mmCIF file of C-alpha atoms in Angstrom:
data_model
loop_
_atom_site.group_PDB
_atom_site.id
_atom_site.type_symbol
_atom_site.label_atom_id
_atom_site.label_comp_id
_atom_site.label_asym_id
_atom_site.label_seq_id
_atom_site.Cartn_x
_atom_site.Cartn_y
_atom_site.Cartn_z
ATOM 1 C CA LEU A 4 -64.166 -97.729 28.140
ATOM 2 C CA GLU A 5 -65.996 -101.013 28.559
ATOM 3 C CA ARG A 6 -64.343 -102.588 31.588
ATOM 4 C CA GLU A 7 -63.638 -99.457 33.652
ATOM 5 C CA GLN A 8 -66.642 -97.472 32.380
ATOM 6 C CA VAL A 9 -64.610 -94.271 32.039
ATOM 7 C CA PRO A 10 -66.488 -91.574 30.133
ATOM 8 C CA VAL A 11 -63.392 -89.641 29.005
ATOM 9 C CA VAL A 12 -59.787 -90.533 28.165
ATOM 10 C CA PHE A 13 -56.993 -87.984 27.886
ATOM 11 C CA GLY A 14 -54.274 -89.537 25.810
ATOM 12 C CA CYS A 15 -52.315 -90.603 22.757
ATOM 13 C CA TRP A 16 -49.171 -88.826 21.640
ATOM 14 C CA THR A 17 -48.878 -89.679 17.962
ATOM 15 C CA SER A 18 -51.377 -89.494 15.139
ATOM 16 C CA ALA A 19 -50.863 -93.219 14.561
ATOM 17 C CA SER A 20 -51.980 -94.006 18.105
ATOM 18 C CA ARG A 21 -54.982 -91.689 17.761
ATOM 19 C CA LYS A 22 -55.977 -93.307 14.474
ATOM 20 C CA ALA A 23 -55.634 -96.761 16.051
ATOM 21 C CA VAL A 24 -58.069 -95.996 18.874
ATOM 22 C CA LYS A 25 -60.508 -93.801 16.915
ATOM 23 C CA PRO A 26 -62.772 -96.707 15.827
ATOM 24 C CA ILE A 27 -62.893 -97.986 19.422
ATOM 25 C CA PHE A 28 -64.003 -94.633 20.797
ATOM 26 C CA GLU A 29 -66.606 -94.375 18.065
ATOM 27 C CA GLU A 30 -67.867 -97.933 18.604
ATOM 28 C CA TYR A 31 -68.171 -97.564 22.400
ATOM 29 C CA ASP A 32 -69.231 -93.905 22.251
ATOM 30 C CA GLY A 33 -66.329 -92.816 24.423
ATOM 31 C CA LEU A 34 -64.643 -89.430 24.355
ATOM 32 C CA LEU A 35 -60.920 -88.954 23.704
ATOM 33 C CA PHE A 36 -59.119 -85.681 24.353
ATOM 34 C CA TYR A 37 -56.111 -85.705 21.999
ATOM 35 C CA PRO A 38 -53.608 -83.207 23.433
ATOM 36 C CA VAL A 39 -51.048 -82.539 20.687
ATOM 37 C CA GLN A 40 -50.774 -81.049 17.218
ATOM 38 C CA TYR A 41 -52.425 -83.013 14.453
ATOM 39 C CA GLU A 42 -52.696 -82.880 10.708
ATOM 40 C CA GLY A 43 -56.282 -81.563 10.659
ATOM 41 C CA LEU A 44 -57.399 -84.108 8.079
ATOM 42 C CA GLU A 45 -59.910 -86.040 10.174
ATOM 43 C CA ASP A 46 -62.715 -85.342 12.532
ATOM 44 C CA SER A 47 -64.745 -87.447 14.894
ATOM 45 C CA PRO A 48 -67.592 -86.641 17.260
ATOM 46 C CA ASN A 49 -65.733 -88.810 19.784
ATOM 47 C CA ILE A 50 -62.407 -86.954 19.718
ATOM 48 C CA VAL A 51 -61.640 -83.465 20.973
ATOM 49 C CA TYR A 52 -58.561 -82.339 19.050
ATOM 50 C CA VAL A 53 -56.863 -79.927 21.433
ATOM 51 C CA GLY A 54 -53.629 -79.336 19.500
ATOM 52 C CA SER A 55 -53.038 -77.073 16.559
ATOM 53 C CA CYS A 56 -53.467 -77.894 12.888
ATOM 54 C CA PRO A 57 -50.916 -76.899 10.217
ATOM 55 C CA ASN A 58 -52.940 -73.800 9.268
ATOM 56 C CA GLN A 59 -52.664 -72.585 12.872
ATOM 57 C CA GLN A 60 -49.012 -73.368 13.564
ATOM 58 C CA ILE A 61 -46.977 -74.365 10.517
ATOM 59 C CA LEU A 62 -48.318 -72.267 7.642
ATOM 60 C CA PRO A 63 -47.988 -68.957 9.544
ATOM 61 C CA ALA A 64 -44.350 -69.881 10.246
ATOM 62 C CA VAL A 65 -43.761 -70.714 6.570
ATOM 63 C CA ASP A 66 -45.343 -67.405 5.555
ATOM 64 C CA TRP A 67 -43.105 -65.586 8.043
ATOM 65 C CA ALA A 68 -40.020 -67.364 6.668
ATOM 66 C CA MET A 69 -40.951 -66.407 3.112
ATOM 67 C CA ASP A 70 -42.323 -62.905 3.606
ATOM 68 C CA GLY A 71 -40.370 -61.771 6.646
ATOM 69 C CA PRO A 72 -36.705 -61.123 7.313
ATOM 70 C CA LEU A 73 -35.499 -64.540 6.104
ATOM 71 C CA GLU A 74 -36.981 -64.201 2.588
ATOM 72 C CA ALA A 75 -36.678 -67.985 2.240
ATOM 73 C CA ARG A 76 -37.488 -69.572 -1.126
ATOM 74 C CA ARG A 77 -35.718 -72.953 -0.962
ATOM 75 C CA PHE A 78 -37.039 -75.295 1.725
ATOM 76 C CA LEU A 79 -35.795 -78.629 3.030
ATOM 77 C CA LEU A 80 -38.377 -80.721 4.904
ATOM 78 C CA VAL A 81 -37.181 -83.171 7.559
ATOM 79 C CA GLY A 82 -39.304 -85.188 9.931
ATOM 80 C CA SER A 83 -39.945 -88.330 11.862
ATOM 81 C CA ASP A 84 -41.391 -91.146 9.784
ATOM 82 C CA TYR A 85 -45.012 -91.223 10.898
ATOM 83 C CA VAL A 86 -48.412 -89.758 10.058
ATOM 84 C CA PHE A 87 -48.136 -86.128 11.212
ATOM 85 C CA PRO A 88 -44.845 -85.157 9.507
ATOM 86 C CA HIS A 89 -45.876 -86.775 6.219
ATOM 87 C CA ALA A 90 -49.267 -85.034 6.210
ATOM 88 C CA ALA A 91 -47.857 -81.698 7.395
ATOM 89 C CA ASN A 92 -45.138 -81.783 4.741
ATOM 90 C CA ALA A 93 -47.694 -82.479 1.998
ATOM 91 C CA ILE A 94 -49.535 -79.343 3.128
ATOM 92 C CA ILE A 95 -46.250 -77.406 3.282
ATOM 93 C CA ARG A 96 -45.256 -78.518 -0.244
ATOM 94 C CA ASP A 97 -48.546 -77.204 -1.674
ATOM 95 C CA HIS A 98 -48.297 -73.957 0.289
ATOM 96 C CA VAL A 99 -44.672 -73.260 -0.655
ATOM 97 C CA ALA A 100 -45.385 -73.965 -4.345
ATOM 98 C CA ALA A 101 -48.443 -71.690 -4.311
ATOM 99 C CA LYS A 102 -46.261 -68.869 -2.935
ATOM 100 C CA GLY A 103 -43.542 -69.371 -5.564
ATOM 101 C CA GLY A 104 -41.072 -71.234 -3.379
ATOM 102 C CA GLU A 105 -39.405 -74.585 -3.886
ATOM 103 C CA VAL A 106 -39.024 -77.688 -1.747
ATOM 104 C CA VAL A 107 -35.491 -78.877 -2.544
ATOM 105 C CA GLY A 108 -35.660 -82.084 -0.533
ATOM 106 C CA GLU A 109 -37.621 -84.132 1.952
ATOM 107 C CA ALA A 110 -36.464 -86.906 4.279
ATOM 108 C CA TYR A 111 -37.722 -88.869 7.254
ATOM 109 C CA VAL A 112 -36.119 -90.856 10.063
ATOM 110 C CA PRO A 113 -37.759 -93.471 12.283
ATOM 111 C CA LEU A 114 -39.093 -92.261 15.645
ATOM 112 C CA GLY A 115 -36.257 -92.374 18.161
ATOM 113 C CA GLU A 116 -33.538 -92.733 15.502
ATOM 114 C CA ARG A 117 -30.138 -91.522 16.693
ATOM 115 C CA ASN A 118 -28.306 -91.700 13.353
ATOM 116 C CA VAL A 119 -29.172 -88.558 11.391
ATOM 117 C CA SER A 120 -26.220 -88.627 8.986
ATOM 118 C CA GLU A 121 -28.483 -88.946 5.927
ATOM 119 C CA LEU A 122 -30.349 -85.795 6.969
ATOM 120 C CA ILE A 123 -27.085 -83.885 7.385
ATOM 121 C CA GLU A 124 -25.888 -85.076 3.948
ATOM 122 C CA LEU A 125 -29.164 -83.876 2.444
ATOM 123 C CA VAL A 126 -28.685 -80.438 3.999
ATOM 124 C CA LEU A 127 -25.148 -80.247 2.624
ATOM 125 C CA ASN A 128 -26.233 -81.421 -0.840
ATOM 126 C CA THR A 129 -29.311 -79.210 -1.235
ATOM 127 C CA ARG A 130 -28.149 -76.039 0.600
ATOM 128 C CA PRO A 131 -31.694 -74.815 1.352
ATOM 129 C CA ASP A 132 -32.501 -71.331 2.585
ATOM 130 C CA ILE A 133 -34.215 -72.918 5.573
ATOM 131 C CA ILE A 134 -34.974 -76.306 7.123
ATOM 132 C CA LEU A 135 -38.542 -77.035 8.225
ATOM 133 C CA ASN A 136 -38.290 -79.617 10.990
ATOM 134 C CA SER A 137 -41.061 -81.958 12.144
ATOM 135 C CA ILE A 138 -38.720 -84.409 13.866
ATOM 136 C CA ASN A 139 -40.191 -85.623 17.135
ATOM 137 C CA GLY A 140 -38.461 -86.400 20.408
ATOM 138 C CA ASP A 141 -34.803 -86.918 21.252
ATOM 139 C CA THR A 142 -33.795 -87.270 17.612
ATOM 140 C CA ASN A 143 -33.836 -83.468 17.609
ATOM 141 C CA ILE A 144 -30.869 -83.444 19.990
ATOM 142 C CA ASP A 145 -28.825 -85.509 17.544
ATOM 143 C CA PHE A 146 -30.055 -83.530 14.541
ATOM 144 C CA PHE A 147 -29.021 -80.140 15.893
ATOM 145 C CA ARG A 148 -25.740 -81.458 17.337
ATOM 146 C CA GLU A 149 -24.827 -82.998 13.974
ATOM 147 C CA LEU A 150 -25.793 -79.832 12.063
ATOM 148 C CA ARG A 151 -23.318 -77.857 14.157
ATOM 149 C CA ALA A 152 -20.665 -80.580 13.912
ATOM 150 C CA ALA A 153 -20.953 -80.303 10.096
ATOM 151 C CA ASP A 154 -20.414 -76.511 10.362
ATOM 152 C CA ILE A 155 -24.010 -75.797 9.342
ATOM 153 C CA GLY A 156 -24.852 -72.827 11.528
ATOM 154 C CA SER A 157 -28.207 -71.169 11.997
ATOM 155 C CA ASP A 158 -26.723 -68.029 10.447
ATOM 156 C CA GLN A 159 -26.231 -69.973 7.181
ATOM 157 C CA ILE A 160 -29.255 -72.289 7.191
ATOM 158 C CA PRO A 161 -31.725 -71.682 10.011
ATOM 159 C CA THR A 162 -34.224 -74.293 11.122
ATOM 160 C CA ILE A 163 -37.852 -73.817 12.122
ATOM 161 C CA SER A 164 -39.024 -76.692 14.319
ATOM 162 C CA PHE A 165 -42.684 -77.609 14.710
ATOM 163 C CA SER A 166 -42.479 -80.403 17.288
ATOM 164 C CA ILE A 167 -40.216 -78.798 19.868
ATOM 165 C CA GLY A 168 -41.929 -77.115 22.794
ATOM 166 C CA GLU A 169 -40.492 -75.452 25.878
ATOM 167 C CA SER A 170 -39.864 -78.672 27.794
ATOM 168 C CA GLU A 171 -37.955 -80.131 24.830
ATOM 169 C CA LEU A 172 -35.942 -76.930 24.391
ATOM 170 C CA ARG A 173 -34.843 -77.094 28.033
ATOM 171 C CA GLY A 174 -33.249 -80.469 27.321
ATOM 172 C CA MET A 175 -31.243 -79.237 24.338
ATOM 173 C CA SER A 176 -27.895 -77.479 24.239
ATOM 174 C CA ALA A 177 -28.360 -73.748 23.737
ATOM 175 C CA ALA A 178 -25.230 -73.764 21.575
ATOM 176 C CA HIS A 179 -26.894 -76.210 19.200
ATOM 177 C CA VAL A 180 -30.192 -74.337 18.743
ATOM 178 C CA SER A 181 -29.201 -70.700 19.159
ATOM 179 C CA GLY A 182 -30.410 -68.698 16.165
ATOM 180 C CA ASP A 183 -32.974 -71.309 15.112
ATOM 181 C CA TYR A 184 -36.736 -71.039 15.577
ATOM 182 C CA ALA A 185 -39.524 -73.036 17.202
ATOM 183 C CA ALA A 186 -43.125 -72.483 16.137
ATOM 184 C CA TRP A 187 -45.649 -73.580 18.746
ATOM 185 C CA ASN A 188 -49.152 -72.541 19.790
ATOM 186 C CA TYR A 189 -47.736 -70.694 22.755
ATOM 187 C CA PHE A 190 -44.785 -70.716 25.072
ATOM 188 C CA GLN A 191 -45.755 -70.469 28.730
ATOM 189 C CA SER A 192 -42.609 -68.529 29.654
ATOM 190 C CA ILE A 193 -43.412 -65.735 27.188
ATOM 191 C CA PRO A 194 -46.150 -63.235 28.105
#
């Protein structure tokens, strides 16, 4: 902003990175376009939040899981251990409780973690109606592979994922995610 005199930056991928640069953009009166989902709990005249908030993406999916064909009442929340999943899950907990449901467990793994055995144990121990997934990145590949390896099929305990878009789905085994759900603002391949 100062050295290159750029008026606009398109960037950041995590809420933590956005929060880290927010005071800089405000101090230097720069403009940041933040391209991904965010928790909706901050605003700044120097940031254009392009992604969805939980009330636009996650809560409609939770309502569908509760009121639609799944009739889910017992929810397990899993996510990556950073700002967005923690904030989104706090919103989910309140929403599920207000609708008469129950969160039976909640667990987080570090970004990029490959060992998801604790998450799988939690699924086996809590036996939720549905898993709400805010895991980010390649950890999803391990998570879904290990669910299937533990004989936890989507027909028994489906998963709704909130941080898996079309490009991420292309990199995952169809056998591991078939019958699960992804909630996203839009999918470009679907009219």
